[in-house]
XYZ file of N, CA and C in Angstrom:
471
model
N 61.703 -29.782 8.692
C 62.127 -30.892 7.881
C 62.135 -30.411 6.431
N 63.397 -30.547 5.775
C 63.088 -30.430 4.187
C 62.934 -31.577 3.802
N 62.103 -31.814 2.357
C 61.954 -33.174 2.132
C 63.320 -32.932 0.299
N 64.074 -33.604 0.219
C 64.720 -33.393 -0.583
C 63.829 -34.755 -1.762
N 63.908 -34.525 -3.138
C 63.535 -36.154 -3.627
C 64.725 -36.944 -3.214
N 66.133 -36.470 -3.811
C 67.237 -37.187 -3.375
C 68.662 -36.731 -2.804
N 69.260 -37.402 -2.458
C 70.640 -36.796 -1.763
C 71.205 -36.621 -2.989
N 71.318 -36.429 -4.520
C 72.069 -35.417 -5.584
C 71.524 -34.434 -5.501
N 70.029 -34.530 -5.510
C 69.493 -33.310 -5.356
C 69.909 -32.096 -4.091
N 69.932 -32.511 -3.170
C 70.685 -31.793 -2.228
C 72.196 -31.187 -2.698
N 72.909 -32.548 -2.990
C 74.216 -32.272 -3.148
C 74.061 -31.268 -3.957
N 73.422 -31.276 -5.426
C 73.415 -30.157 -6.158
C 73.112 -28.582 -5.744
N 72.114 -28.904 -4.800
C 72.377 -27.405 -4.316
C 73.159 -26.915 -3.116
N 73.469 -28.036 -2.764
C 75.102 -27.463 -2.230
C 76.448 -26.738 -2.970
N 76.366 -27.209 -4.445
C 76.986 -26.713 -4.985
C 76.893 -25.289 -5.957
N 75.314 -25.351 -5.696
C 74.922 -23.905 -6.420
C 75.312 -22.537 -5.936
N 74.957 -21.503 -6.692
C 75.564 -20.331 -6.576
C 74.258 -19.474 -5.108
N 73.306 -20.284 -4.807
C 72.433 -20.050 -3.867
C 72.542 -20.161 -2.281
N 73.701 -20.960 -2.265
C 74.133 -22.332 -1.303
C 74.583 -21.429 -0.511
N 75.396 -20.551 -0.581
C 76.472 -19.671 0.496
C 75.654 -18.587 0.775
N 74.367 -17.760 -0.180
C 73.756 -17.229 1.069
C 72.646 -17.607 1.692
N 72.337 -18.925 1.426
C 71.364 -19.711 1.690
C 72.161 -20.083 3.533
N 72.761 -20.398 3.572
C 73.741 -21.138 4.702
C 74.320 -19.815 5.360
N 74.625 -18.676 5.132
C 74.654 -17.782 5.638
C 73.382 -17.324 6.653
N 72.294 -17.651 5.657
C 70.786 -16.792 6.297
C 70.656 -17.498 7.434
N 70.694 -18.971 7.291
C 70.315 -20.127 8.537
C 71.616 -20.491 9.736
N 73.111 -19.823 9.183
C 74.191 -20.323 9.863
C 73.922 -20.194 11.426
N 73.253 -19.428 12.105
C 72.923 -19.285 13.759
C 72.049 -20.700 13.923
N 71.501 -21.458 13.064
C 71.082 -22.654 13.498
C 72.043 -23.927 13.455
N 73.182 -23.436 13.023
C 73.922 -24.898 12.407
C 74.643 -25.235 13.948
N 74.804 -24.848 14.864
C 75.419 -25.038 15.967
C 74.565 -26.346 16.713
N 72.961 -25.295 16.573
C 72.347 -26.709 17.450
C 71.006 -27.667 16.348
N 71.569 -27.617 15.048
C 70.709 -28.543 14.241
C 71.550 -29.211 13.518
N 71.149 -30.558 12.980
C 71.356 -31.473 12.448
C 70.066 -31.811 11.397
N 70.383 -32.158 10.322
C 69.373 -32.668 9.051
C 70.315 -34.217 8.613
N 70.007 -34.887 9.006
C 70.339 -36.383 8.137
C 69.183 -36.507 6.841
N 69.719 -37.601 6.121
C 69.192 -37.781 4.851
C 68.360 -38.958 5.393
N 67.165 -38.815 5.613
C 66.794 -40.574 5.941
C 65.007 -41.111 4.650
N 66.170 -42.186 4.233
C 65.189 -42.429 2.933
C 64.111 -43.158 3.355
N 62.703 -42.381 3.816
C 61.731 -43.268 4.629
C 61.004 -43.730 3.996
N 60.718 -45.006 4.523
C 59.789 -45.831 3.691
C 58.111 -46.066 4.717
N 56.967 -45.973 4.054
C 56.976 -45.869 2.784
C 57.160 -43.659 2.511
N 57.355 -43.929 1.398
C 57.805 -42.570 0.821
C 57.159 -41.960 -0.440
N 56.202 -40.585 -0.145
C 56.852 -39.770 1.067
C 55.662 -40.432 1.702
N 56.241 -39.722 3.380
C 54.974 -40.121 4.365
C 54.100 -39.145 4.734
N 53.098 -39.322 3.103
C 51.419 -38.248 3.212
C 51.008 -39.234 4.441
N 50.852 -40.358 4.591
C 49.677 -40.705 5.676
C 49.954 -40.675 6.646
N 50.999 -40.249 7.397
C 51.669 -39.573 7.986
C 50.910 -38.584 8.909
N 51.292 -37.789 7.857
C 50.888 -36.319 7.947
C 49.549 -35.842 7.726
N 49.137 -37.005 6.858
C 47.463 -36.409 6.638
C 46.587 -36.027 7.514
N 46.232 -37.374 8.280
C 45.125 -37.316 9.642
C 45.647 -37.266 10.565
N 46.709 -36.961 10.843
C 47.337 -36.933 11.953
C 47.929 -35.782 12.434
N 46.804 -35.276 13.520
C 47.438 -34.176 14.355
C 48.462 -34.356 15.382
N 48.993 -35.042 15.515
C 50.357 -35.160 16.520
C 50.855 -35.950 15.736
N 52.097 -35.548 15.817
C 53.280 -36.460 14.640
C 54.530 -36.836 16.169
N 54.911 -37.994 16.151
C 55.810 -38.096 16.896
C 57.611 -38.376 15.754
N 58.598 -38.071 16.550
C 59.533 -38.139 15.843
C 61.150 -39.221 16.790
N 60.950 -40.612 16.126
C 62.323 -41.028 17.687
C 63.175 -41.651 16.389
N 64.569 -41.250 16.867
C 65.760 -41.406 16.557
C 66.403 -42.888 17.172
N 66.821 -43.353 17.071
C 67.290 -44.744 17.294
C 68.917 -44.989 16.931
N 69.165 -44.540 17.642
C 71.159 -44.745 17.486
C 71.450 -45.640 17.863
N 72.734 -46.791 17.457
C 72.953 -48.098 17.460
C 74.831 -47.750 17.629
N 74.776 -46.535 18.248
C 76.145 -46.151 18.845
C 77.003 -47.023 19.018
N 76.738 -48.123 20.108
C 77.042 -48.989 20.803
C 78.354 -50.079 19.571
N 77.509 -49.901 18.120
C 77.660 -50.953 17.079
C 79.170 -50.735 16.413
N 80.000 -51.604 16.433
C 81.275 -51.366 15.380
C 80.637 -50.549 13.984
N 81.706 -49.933 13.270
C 81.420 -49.697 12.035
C 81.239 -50.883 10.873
N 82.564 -51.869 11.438
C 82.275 -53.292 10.439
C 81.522 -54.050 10.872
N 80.560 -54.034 12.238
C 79.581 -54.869 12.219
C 78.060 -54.184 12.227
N 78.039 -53.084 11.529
C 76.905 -52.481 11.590
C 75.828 -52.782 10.763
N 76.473 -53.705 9.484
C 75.146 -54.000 8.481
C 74.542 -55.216 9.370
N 75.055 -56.092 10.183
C 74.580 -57.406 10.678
C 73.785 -56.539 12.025
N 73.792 -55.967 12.645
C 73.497 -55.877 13.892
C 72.044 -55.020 13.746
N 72.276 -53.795 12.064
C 71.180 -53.207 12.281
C 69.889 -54.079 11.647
N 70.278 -55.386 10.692
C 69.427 -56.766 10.684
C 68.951 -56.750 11.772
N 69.577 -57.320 12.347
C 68.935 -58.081 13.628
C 68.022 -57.088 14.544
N 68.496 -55.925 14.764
C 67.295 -54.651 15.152
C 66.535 -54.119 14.566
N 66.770 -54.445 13.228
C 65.693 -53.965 12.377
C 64.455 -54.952 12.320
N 64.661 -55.948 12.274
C 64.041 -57.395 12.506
C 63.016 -56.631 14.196
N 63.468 -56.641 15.148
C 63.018 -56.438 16.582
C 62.095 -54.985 16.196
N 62.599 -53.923 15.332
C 61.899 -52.836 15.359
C 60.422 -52.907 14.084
N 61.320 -53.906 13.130
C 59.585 -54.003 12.354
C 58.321 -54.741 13.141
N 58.552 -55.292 13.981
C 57.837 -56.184 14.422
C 57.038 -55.385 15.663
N 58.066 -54.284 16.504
C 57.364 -53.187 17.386
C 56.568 -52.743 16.430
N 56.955 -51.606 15.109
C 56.326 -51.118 14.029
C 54.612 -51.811 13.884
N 55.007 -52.979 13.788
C 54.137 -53.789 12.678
C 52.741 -53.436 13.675
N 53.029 -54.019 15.061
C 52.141 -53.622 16.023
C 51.319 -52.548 16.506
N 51.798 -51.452 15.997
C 51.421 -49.630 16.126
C 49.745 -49.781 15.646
N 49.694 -50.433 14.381
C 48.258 -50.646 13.724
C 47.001 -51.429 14.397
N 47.904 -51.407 15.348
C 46.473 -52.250 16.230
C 46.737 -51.569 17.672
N 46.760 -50.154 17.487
C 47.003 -49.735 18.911
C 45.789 -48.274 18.475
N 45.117 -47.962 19.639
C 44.141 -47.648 19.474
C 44.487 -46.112 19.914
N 44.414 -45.276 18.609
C 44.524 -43.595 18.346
C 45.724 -43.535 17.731
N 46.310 -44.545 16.987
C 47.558 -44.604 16.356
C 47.426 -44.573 14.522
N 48.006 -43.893 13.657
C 47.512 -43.735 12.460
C 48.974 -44.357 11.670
N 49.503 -44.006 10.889
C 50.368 -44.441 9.605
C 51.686 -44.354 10.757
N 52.831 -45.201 10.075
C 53.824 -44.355 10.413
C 55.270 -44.728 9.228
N 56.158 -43.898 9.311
C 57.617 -44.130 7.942
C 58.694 -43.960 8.690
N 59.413 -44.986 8.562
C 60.775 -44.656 8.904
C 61.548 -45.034 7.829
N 63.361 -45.614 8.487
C 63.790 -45.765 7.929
C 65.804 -45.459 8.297
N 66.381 -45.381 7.656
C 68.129 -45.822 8.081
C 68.866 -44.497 7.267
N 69.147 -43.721 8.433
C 69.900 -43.066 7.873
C 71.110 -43.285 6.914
N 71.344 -42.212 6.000
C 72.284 -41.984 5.142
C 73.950 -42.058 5.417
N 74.002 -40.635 6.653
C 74.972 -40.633 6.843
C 75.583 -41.438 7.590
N 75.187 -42.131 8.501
C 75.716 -42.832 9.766
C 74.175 -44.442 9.710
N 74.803 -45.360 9.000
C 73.499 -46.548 8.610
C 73.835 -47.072 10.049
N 73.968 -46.356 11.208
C 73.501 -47.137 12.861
C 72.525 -46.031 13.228
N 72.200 -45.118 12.501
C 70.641 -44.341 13.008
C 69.702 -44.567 12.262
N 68.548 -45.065 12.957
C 67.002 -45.431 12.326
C 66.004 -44.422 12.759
N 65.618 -43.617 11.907
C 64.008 -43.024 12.573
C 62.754 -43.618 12.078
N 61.870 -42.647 12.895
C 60.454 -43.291 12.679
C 59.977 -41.953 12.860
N 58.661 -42.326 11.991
C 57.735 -40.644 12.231
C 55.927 -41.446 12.736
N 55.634 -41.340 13.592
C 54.153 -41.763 14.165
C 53.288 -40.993 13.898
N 52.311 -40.949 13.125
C 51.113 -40.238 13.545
C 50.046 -40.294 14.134
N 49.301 -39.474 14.868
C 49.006 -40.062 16.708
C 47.312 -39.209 16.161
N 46.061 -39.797 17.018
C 45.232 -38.948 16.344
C 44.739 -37.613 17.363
N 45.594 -37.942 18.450
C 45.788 -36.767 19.712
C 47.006 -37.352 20.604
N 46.835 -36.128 21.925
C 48.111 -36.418 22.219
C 47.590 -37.302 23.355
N 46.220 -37.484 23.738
C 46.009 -38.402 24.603
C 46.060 -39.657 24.423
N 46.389 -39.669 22.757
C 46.091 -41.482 22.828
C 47.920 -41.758 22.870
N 48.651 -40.851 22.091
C 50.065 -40.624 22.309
C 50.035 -41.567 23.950
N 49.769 -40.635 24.647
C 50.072 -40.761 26.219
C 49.136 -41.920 26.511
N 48.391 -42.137 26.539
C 47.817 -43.901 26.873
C 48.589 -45.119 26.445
N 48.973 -44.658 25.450
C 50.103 -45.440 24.385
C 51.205 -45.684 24.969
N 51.771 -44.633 25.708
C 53.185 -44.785 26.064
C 53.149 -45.044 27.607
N 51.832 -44.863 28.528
C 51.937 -46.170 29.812
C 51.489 -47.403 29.427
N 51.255 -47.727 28.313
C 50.515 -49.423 28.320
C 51.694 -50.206 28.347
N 51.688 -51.033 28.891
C 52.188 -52.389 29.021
C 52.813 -52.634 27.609
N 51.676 -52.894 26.828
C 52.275 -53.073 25.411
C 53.726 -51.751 24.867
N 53.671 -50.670 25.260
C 54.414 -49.818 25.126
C 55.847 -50.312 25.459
N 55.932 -50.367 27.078
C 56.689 -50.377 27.773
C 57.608 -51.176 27.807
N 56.971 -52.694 27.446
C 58.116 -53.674 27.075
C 58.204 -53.850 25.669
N 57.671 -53.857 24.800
C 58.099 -53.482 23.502
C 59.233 -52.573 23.244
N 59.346 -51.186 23.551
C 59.549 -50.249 23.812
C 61.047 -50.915 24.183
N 61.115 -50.903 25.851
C 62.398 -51.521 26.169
C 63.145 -52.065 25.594
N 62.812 -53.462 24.525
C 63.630 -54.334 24.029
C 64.121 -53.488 23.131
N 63.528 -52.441 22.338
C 64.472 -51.745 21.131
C 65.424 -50.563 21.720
N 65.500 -50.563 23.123
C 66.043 -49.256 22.660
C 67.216 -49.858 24.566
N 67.039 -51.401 24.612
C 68.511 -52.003 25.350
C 69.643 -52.034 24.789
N 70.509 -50.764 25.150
C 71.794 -50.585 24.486
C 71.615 -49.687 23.625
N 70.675 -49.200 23.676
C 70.919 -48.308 21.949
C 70.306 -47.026 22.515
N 71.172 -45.428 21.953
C 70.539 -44.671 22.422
C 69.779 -44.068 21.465
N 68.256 -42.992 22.263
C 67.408 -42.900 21.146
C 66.919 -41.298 21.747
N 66.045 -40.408 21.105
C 65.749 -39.260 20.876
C 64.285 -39.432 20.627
N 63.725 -38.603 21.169
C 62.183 -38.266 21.636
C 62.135 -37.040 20.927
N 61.203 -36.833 19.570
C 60.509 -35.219 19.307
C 58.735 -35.355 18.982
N 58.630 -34.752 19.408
C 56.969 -33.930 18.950
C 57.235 -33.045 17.913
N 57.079 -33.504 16.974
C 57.153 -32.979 15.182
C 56.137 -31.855 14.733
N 55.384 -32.077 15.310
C 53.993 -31.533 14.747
C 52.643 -31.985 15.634
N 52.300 -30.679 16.073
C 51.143 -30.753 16.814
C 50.178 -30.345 16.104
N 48.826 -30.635 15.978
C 47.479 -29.618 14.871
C 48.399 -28.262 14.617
N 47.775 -28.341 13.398
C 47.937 -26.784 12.867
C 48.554 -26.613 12.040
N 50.246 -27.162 11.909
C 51.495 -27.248 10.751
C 51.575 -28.460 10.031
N 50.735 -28.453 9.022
C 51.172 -29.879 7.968
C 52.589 -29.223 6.806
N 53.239 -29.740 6.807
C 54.970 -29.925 5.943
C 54.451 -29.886 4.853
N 55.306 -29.316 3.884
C 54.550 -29.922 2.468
C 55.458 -30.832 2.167
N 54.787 -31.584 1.932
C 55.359 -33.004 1.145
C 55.582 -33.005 -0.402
């Protein structure tokens, strides 16, 4: 993950004299990576990353959504996903978490979890509470599962 402060900032060094062998050095990754700009709130996410040895990472695509009806629809899921969110804090081995709406394409939402192992991760994701929570956000919408960070690699922020 790079953490950019902002998308000029990026842009700007897209345009620098660094940019072409910068993108040269990494070009064998551009086939199977993707970097979206996603402005997460809250920002940046130290608490996140602080105490938290397992970082989870899910993508939330709203594919399904017209382009002209995408500001109304990602309301209304955003509404359904703060409210999963809101709940994380009362789930037991669960620490901070930031998301937020992508840049390029405003029908992708991520989230970053920080987990305080991977067992509570996994208790987490058979509970009941998981499962139908879980379901309602992601009927119709397709979504992406990563393990970000296991102990050992904290990002610099």
């Amino acid at each position: 993950m790079i953490d950019w402060d902002s998308v000029a900032t990026h842009q700007a060094f897209a345009q620098s004299a660094e940019y072409p062998a910068t993108i040269e050095a990494v070009e064998f990754l551009a086939s199977s990576f993707s970097a979206p700009h996603v402005p997460l709130q809250p920002f940046p996410p130290n608490e996140v990353f602080a105490s938290s040895p397992v970082v989870s990472w899910v993508t939330f695509n709203l594919t399904g959504v017209a382009n002209d009806t995408a500001a109304t629809a990602a309301m209304n899921w955003q509404g359904m996903a703060d409210g999963f969110l809101g709940n994380l804090t009362g789930v037991s081995g669960c620490g901070a978490y930031s998301s937020g709406w992508e840049v390029e394409d405003g029908r992708v939402f991520s989230v970053l979890v920080g987990w305080e192992s991977v067992e509570a991760l996994g208790a987490f994701v058979v509970s009941r509470r998981f499962v139908e929570g879980f379901g309602r956000l992601v009927s119709g919408v397709a979504w992406e599962y990563k393990v970000l960070r296991v102990a050992g690699y904290v990002p610099k922020l």
